[in-house]
Amino acid sequence: AMQRGGEPVEDIAELSGLKNHNGTLAFVLAALMFSLAGIPPLAGFFGKLYVFQAAVNADLLWLAVLGVVASVVAAFYYIRIIKVMYFDEARAPFSNAGTGVWVMIAVSMAVVLLFVAGGSGVIDAAMAAAKSFKL
């Protein structure tokens, strides 16, 4: 887990100025936040897109509109974390993360950034699985 001064991170403000102490971690967290916010071409965008398309295809336009509005509100909170990491005054640096943490960060980042290149197989498998459910 990420730790600052031996204690786990429990508050967004504890990420203040992370880019000054660990630019790589700040970049990865920013990319993951942009993905969660649904910014294209990251993986989170496609997840939201397919959910909203499914709602529209099921004649649930109101649900798709509600989902888009909720996504816009949520994006504010995700982008706020990025603002804290990059623009707020720096705090004490994080303790060094173990190898396992860095492996997980690298895998997460690869999935988010490379989804466009290799995501069609995942999308096809998800579509096949969704079609197997009879509602």
PDB file of C-alpha atoms in Angstrom:
ATOM      1  CA  ALA A   1       0.000   0.000   0.000  1.00  0.00           C
ATOM      2  CA  MET A   2       1.044   3.599  -0.499  1.00  0.00           C
ATOM      3  CA  GLN A   3       2.409   5.071   2.693  1.00  0.00           C
ATOM      4  CA  ARG A   4       3.573   8.490   3.764  1.00  0.00           C
ATOM      5  CA  GLY A   5       5.831   8.444   6.796  1.00  0.00           C
ATOM      6  CA  GLY A   6       5.000   4.803   7.561  1.00  0.00           C
ATOM      7  CA  GLU A   7       1.229   5.393   7.695  1.00  0.00           C
ATOM      8  CA  PRO A   8      -1.232   4.400   4.929  1.00  0.00           C
ATOM      9  CA  VAL A   9      -2.741   7.181   2.836  1.00  0.00           C
ATOM     10  CA  GLU A  10      -6.217   7.907   4.189  1.00  0.00           C
ATOM     11  CA  ASP A  11      -6.967  11.372   2.829  1.00  0.00           C
ATOM     12  CA  ILE A  12      -6.700  12.915  -0.629  1.00  0.00           C
ATOM     13  CA  ALA A  13      -4.776  15.855   0.831  1.00  0.00           C
ATOM     14  CA  GLU A  14      -1.979  13.434   1.723  1.00  0.00           C
ATOM     15  CA  LEU A  15      -1.240  13.192  -2.016  1.00  0.00           C
ATOM     16  CA  SER A  16      -0.368  16.908  -2.128  1.00  0.00           C
ATOM     17  CA  GLY A  17       2.604  17.620  -4.354  1.00  0.00           C
ATOM     18  CA  LEU A  18       3.207  13.952  -5.140  1.00  0.00           C
ATOM     19  CA  LYS A  19       4.745  14.897  -8.502  1.00  0.00           C
ATOM     20  CA  ASN A  20       7.618  16.622  -6.676  1.00  0.00           C
ATOM     21  CA  HIS A  21       8.655  13.445  -4.850  1.00  0.00           C
ATOM     22  CA  ASN A  22       7.547  10.639  -7.157  1.00  0.00           C
ATOM     23  CA  GLY A  23       6.679  11.802 -10.654  1.00  0.00           C
ATOM     24  CA  THR A  24       6.177   8.257 -11.937  1.00  0.00           C
ATOM     25  CA  LEU A  25       3.603   7.407  -9.289  1.00  0.00           C
ATOM     26  CA  ALA A  26       1.836  10.741  -9.828  1.00  0.00           C
ATOM     27  CA  PHE A  27       1.685  10.093 -13.588  1.00  0.00           C
ATOM     28  CA  VAL A  28       0.304   6.580 -13.143  1.00  0.00           C
ATOM     29  CA  LEU A  29      -2.316   7.710 -10.631  1.00  0.00           C
ATOM     30  CA  ALA A  30      -3.306  10.584 -12.939  1.00  0.00           C
ATOM     31  CA  ALA A  31      -3.720   8.189 -15.878  1.00  0.00           C
ATOM     32  CA  LEU A  32      -5.846   5.878 -13.729  1.00  0.00           C
ATOM     33  CA  MET A  33      -7.962   8.827 -12.562  1.00  0.00           C
ATOM     34  CA  PHE A  34      -8.466   9.984 -16.166  1.00  0.00           C
ATOM     35  CA  SER A  35      -9.488   6.431 -17.057  1.00  0.00           C
ATOM     36  CA  LEU A  36     -12.006   6.319 -14.214  1.00  0.00           C
ATOM     37  CA  ALA A  37     -13.324   9.706 -15.363  1.00  0.00           C
ATOM     38  CA  GLY A  38     -13.942   8.199 -18.818  1.00  0.00           C
ATOM     39  CA  ILE A  39     -11.450  10.219 -20.832  1.00  0.00           C
ATOM     40  CA  PRO A  40     -10.768   8.638 -24.253  1.00  0.00           C
ATOM     41  CA  PRO A  41      -8.822   6.638 -25.385  1.00  0.00           C
ATOM     42  CA  LEU A  42      -8.298   5.080 -21.949  1.00  0.00           C
ATOM     43  CA  ALA A  43     -10.052   1.872 -20.878  1.00  0.00           C
ATOM     44  CA  GLY A  44     -12.576   3.572 -18.587  1.00  0.00           C
ATOM     45  CA  PHE A  45     -14.015   5.482 -21.539  1.00  0.00           C
ATOM     46  CA  PHE A  46     -14.877   2.281 -23.366  1.00  0.00           C
ATOM     47  CA  GLY A  47     -16.411   0.732 -20.270  1.00  0.00           C
ATOM     48  CA  LYS A  48     -18.747   3.687 -19.874  1.00  0.00           C
ATOM     49  CA  LEU A  49     -19.447   3.882 -23.598  1.00  0.00           C
ATOM     50  CA  TYR A  50     -20.604   0.261 -23.803  1.00  0.00           C
ATOM     51  CA  VAL A  51     -22.780   0.568 -20.703  1.00  0.00           C
ATOM     52  CA  PHE A  52     -24.461   3.684 -22.078  1.00  0.00           C
ATOM     53  CA  GLN A  53     -24.903   2.059 -25.499  1.00  0.00           C
ATOM     54  CA  ALA A  54     -26.524  -0.964 -23.863  1.00  0.00           C
ATOM     55  CA  ALA A  55     -28.954   1.312 -22.021  1.00  0.00           C
ATOM     56  CA  VAL A  56     -29.860   3.146 -25.244  1.00  0.00           C
ATOM     57  CA  ASN A  57     -30.262  -0.148 -27.149  1.00  0.00           C
ATOM     58  CA  ALA A  58     -32.632  -1.364 -24.405  1.00  0.00           C
ATOM     59  CA  ASP A  59     -34.746   1.791 -24.874  1.00  0.00           C
ATOM     60  CA  LEU A  60     -33.643   3.111 -21.498  1.00  0.00           C
ATOM     61  CA  LEU A  61     -32.550   6.528 -22.711  1.00  0.00           C
ATOM     62  CA  TRP A  62     -33.333   8.112 -19.332  1.00  0.00           C
ATOM     63  CA  LEU A  63     -30.897   5.690 -17.698  1.00  0.00           C
ATOM     64  CA  ALA A  64     -28.144   6.539 -20.199  1.00  0.00           C
ATOM     65  CA  VAL A  65     -28.684  10.273 -19.611  1.00  0.00           C
ATOM     66  CA  LEU A  66     -28.586   9.733 -15.848  1.00  0.00           C
ATOM     67  CA  GLY A  67     -25.353   7.746 -16.256  1.00  0.00           C
ATOM     68  CA  VAL A  68     -23.718  10.499 -18.312  1.00  0.00           C
ATOM     69  CA  VAL A  69     -24.692  13.143 -15.756  1.00  0.00           C
ATOM     70  CA  ALA A  70     -23.328  10.977 -12.917  1.00  0.00           C
ATOM     71  CA  SER A  71     -20.107  10.458 -14.893  1.00  0.00           C
ATOM     72  CA  VAL A  72     -19.634  14.197 -15.328  1.00  0.00           C
ATOM     73  CA  VAL A  73     -20.116  14.771 -11.598  1.00  0.00           C
ATOM     74  CA  ALA A  74     -17.720  11.922 -10.760  1.00  0.00           C
ATOM     75  CA  ALA A  75     -15.118  13.298 -13.198  1.00  0.00           C
ATOM     76  CA  PHE A  76     -14.903  16.429 -11.038  1.00  0.00           C
ATOM     77  CA  TYR A  77     -13.782  14.321  -8.079  1.00  0.00           C
ATOM     78  CA  TYR A  78     -11.264  12.294 -10.105  1.00  0.00           C
ATOM     79  CA  ILE A  79      -9.740  15.411 -11.622  1.00  0.00           C
ATOM     80  CA  ARG A  80      -9.561  17.004  -8.158  1.00  0.00           C
ATOM     81  CA  ILE A  81      -7.170  14.226  -7.106  1.00  0.00           C
ATOM     82  CA  ILE A  82      -4.946  15.060 -10.076  1.00  0.00           C
ATOM     83  CA  LYS A  83      -5.020  18.734  -9.115  1.00  0.00           C
ATOM     84  CA  VAL A  84      -3.925  17.873  -5.563  1.00  0.00           C
ATOM     85  CA  MET A  85      -1.020  15.724  -6.826  1.00  0.00           C
ATOM     86  CA  TYR A  86       0.253  18.248  -9.344  1.00  0.00           C
ATOM     87  CA  PHE A  87      -0.610  21.721  -8.056  1.00  0.00           C
ATOM     88  CA  ASP A  88      -0.879  21.665  -4.253  1.00  0.00           C
ATOM     89  CA  GLU A  89       2.078  22.297  -1.952  1.00  0.00           C
ATOM     90  CA  ALA A  90       4.210  19.200  -1.462  1.00  0.00           C
ATOM     91  CA  ARG A  91       4.175  17.202   1.743  1.00  0.00           C
ATOM     92  CA  ALA A  92       6.636  14.625   3.057  1.00  0.00           C
ATOM     93  CA  PRO A  93       7.610  12.021   0.453  1.00  0.00           C
ATOM     94  CA  PHE A  94       6.070   8.565   0.369  1.00  0.00           C
ATOM     95  CA  SER A  95       8.069   5.648   1.658  1.00  0.00           C
ATOM     96  CA  ASN A  96       9.469   3.347  -1.003  1.00  0.00           C
ATOM     97  CA  ALA A  97       6.895   0.902  -2.293  1.00  0.00           C
ATOM     98  CA  GLY A  98       7.818  -2.749  -2.529  1.00  0.00           C
ATOM     99  CA  THR A  99       8.364  -4.584  -5.800  1.00  0.00           C
ATOM    100  CA  GLY A 100       4.863  -6.101  -5.648  1.00  0.00           C
ATOM    101  CA  VAL A 101       3.268  -2.661  -5.521  1.00  0.00           C
ATOM    102  CA  TRP A 102       5.250  -1.477  -8.550  1.00  0.00           C
ATOM    103  CA  VAL A 103       4.339  -4.634 -10.496  1.00  0.00           C
ATOM    104  CA  MET A 104       0.647  -4.015  -9.793  1.00  0.00           C
ATOM    105  CA  ILE A 105       0.991  -0.356 -10.784  1.00  0.00           C
ATOM    106  CA  ALA A 106       2.736  -1.338 -14.038  1.00  0.00           C
ATOM    107  CA  VAL A 107       0.086  -3.932 -14.910  1.00  0.00           C
ATOM    108  CA  SER A 108      -2.747  -1.481 -14.165  1.00  0.00           C
ATOM    109  CA  MET A 109      -1.119   1.209 -16.277  1.00  0.00           C
ATOM    110  CA  ALA A 110      -0.515  -1.181 -19.170  1.00  0.00           C
ATOM    111  CA  VAL A 111      -4.154  -2.304 -19.161  1.00  0.00           C
ATOM    112  CA  VAL A 112      -5.432   1.276 -19.134  1.00  0.00           C
ATOM    113  CA  LEU A 113      -3.086   2.581 -21.841  1.00  0.00           C
ATOM    114  CA  LEU A 114      -2.992  -0.447 -24.134  1.00  0.00           C
ATOM    115  CA  PHE A 115      -6.703  -1.229 -24.085  1.00  0.00           C
ATOM    116  CA  VAL A 116      -7.220   0.450 -27.450  1.00  0.00           C
ATOM    117  CA  ALA A 117      -4.552  -1.679 -29.130  1.00  0.00           C
ATOM    118  CA  GLY A 118      -5.639  -5.037 -27.742  1.00  0.00           C
ATOM    119  CA  GLY A 119      -9.069  -4.354 -26.332  1.00  0.00           C
ATOM    120  CA  SER A 120     -11.109  -5.680 -29.237  1.00  0.00           C
ATOM    121  CA  GLY A 121     -10.654  -9.280 -28.034  1.00  0.00           C
ATOM    122  CA  VAL A 122     -11.858  -8.337 -24.563  1.00  0.00           C
ATOM    123  CA  ILE A 123     -14.798  -6.438 -26.018  1.00  0.00           C
ATOM    124  CA  ASP A 124     -15.758  -9.357 -28.278  1.00  0.00           C
ATOM    125  CA  ALA A 125     -15.628 -11.773 -25.328  1.00  0.00           C
ATOM    126  CA  ALA A 126     -17.755  -9.421 -23.208  1.00  0.00           C
ATOM    127  CA  MET A 127     -20.320  -9.045 -26.006  1.00  0.00           C
ATOM    128  CA  ALA A 128     -20.536 -12.820 -26.431  1.00  0.00           C
ATOM    129  CA  ALA A 129     -21.017 -13.238 -22.681  1.00  0.00           C
ATOM    130  CA  ALA A 130     -23.686 -10.525 -22.604  1.00  0.00           C
ATOM    131  CA  LYS A 131     -25.595 -12.175 -25.466  1.00  0.00           C
ATOM    132  CA  SER A 132     -25.678 -15.446 -23.559  1.00  0.00           C
ATOM    133  CA  PHE A 133     -27.938 -13.846 -20.940  1.00  0.00           C
ATOM    134  CA  LYS A 134     -31.590 -13.943 -21.914  1.00  0.00           C
ATOM    135  CA  LEU A 135     -33.552 -11.164 -20.247  1.00  0.00           C
TER     136      LEU A 135
END
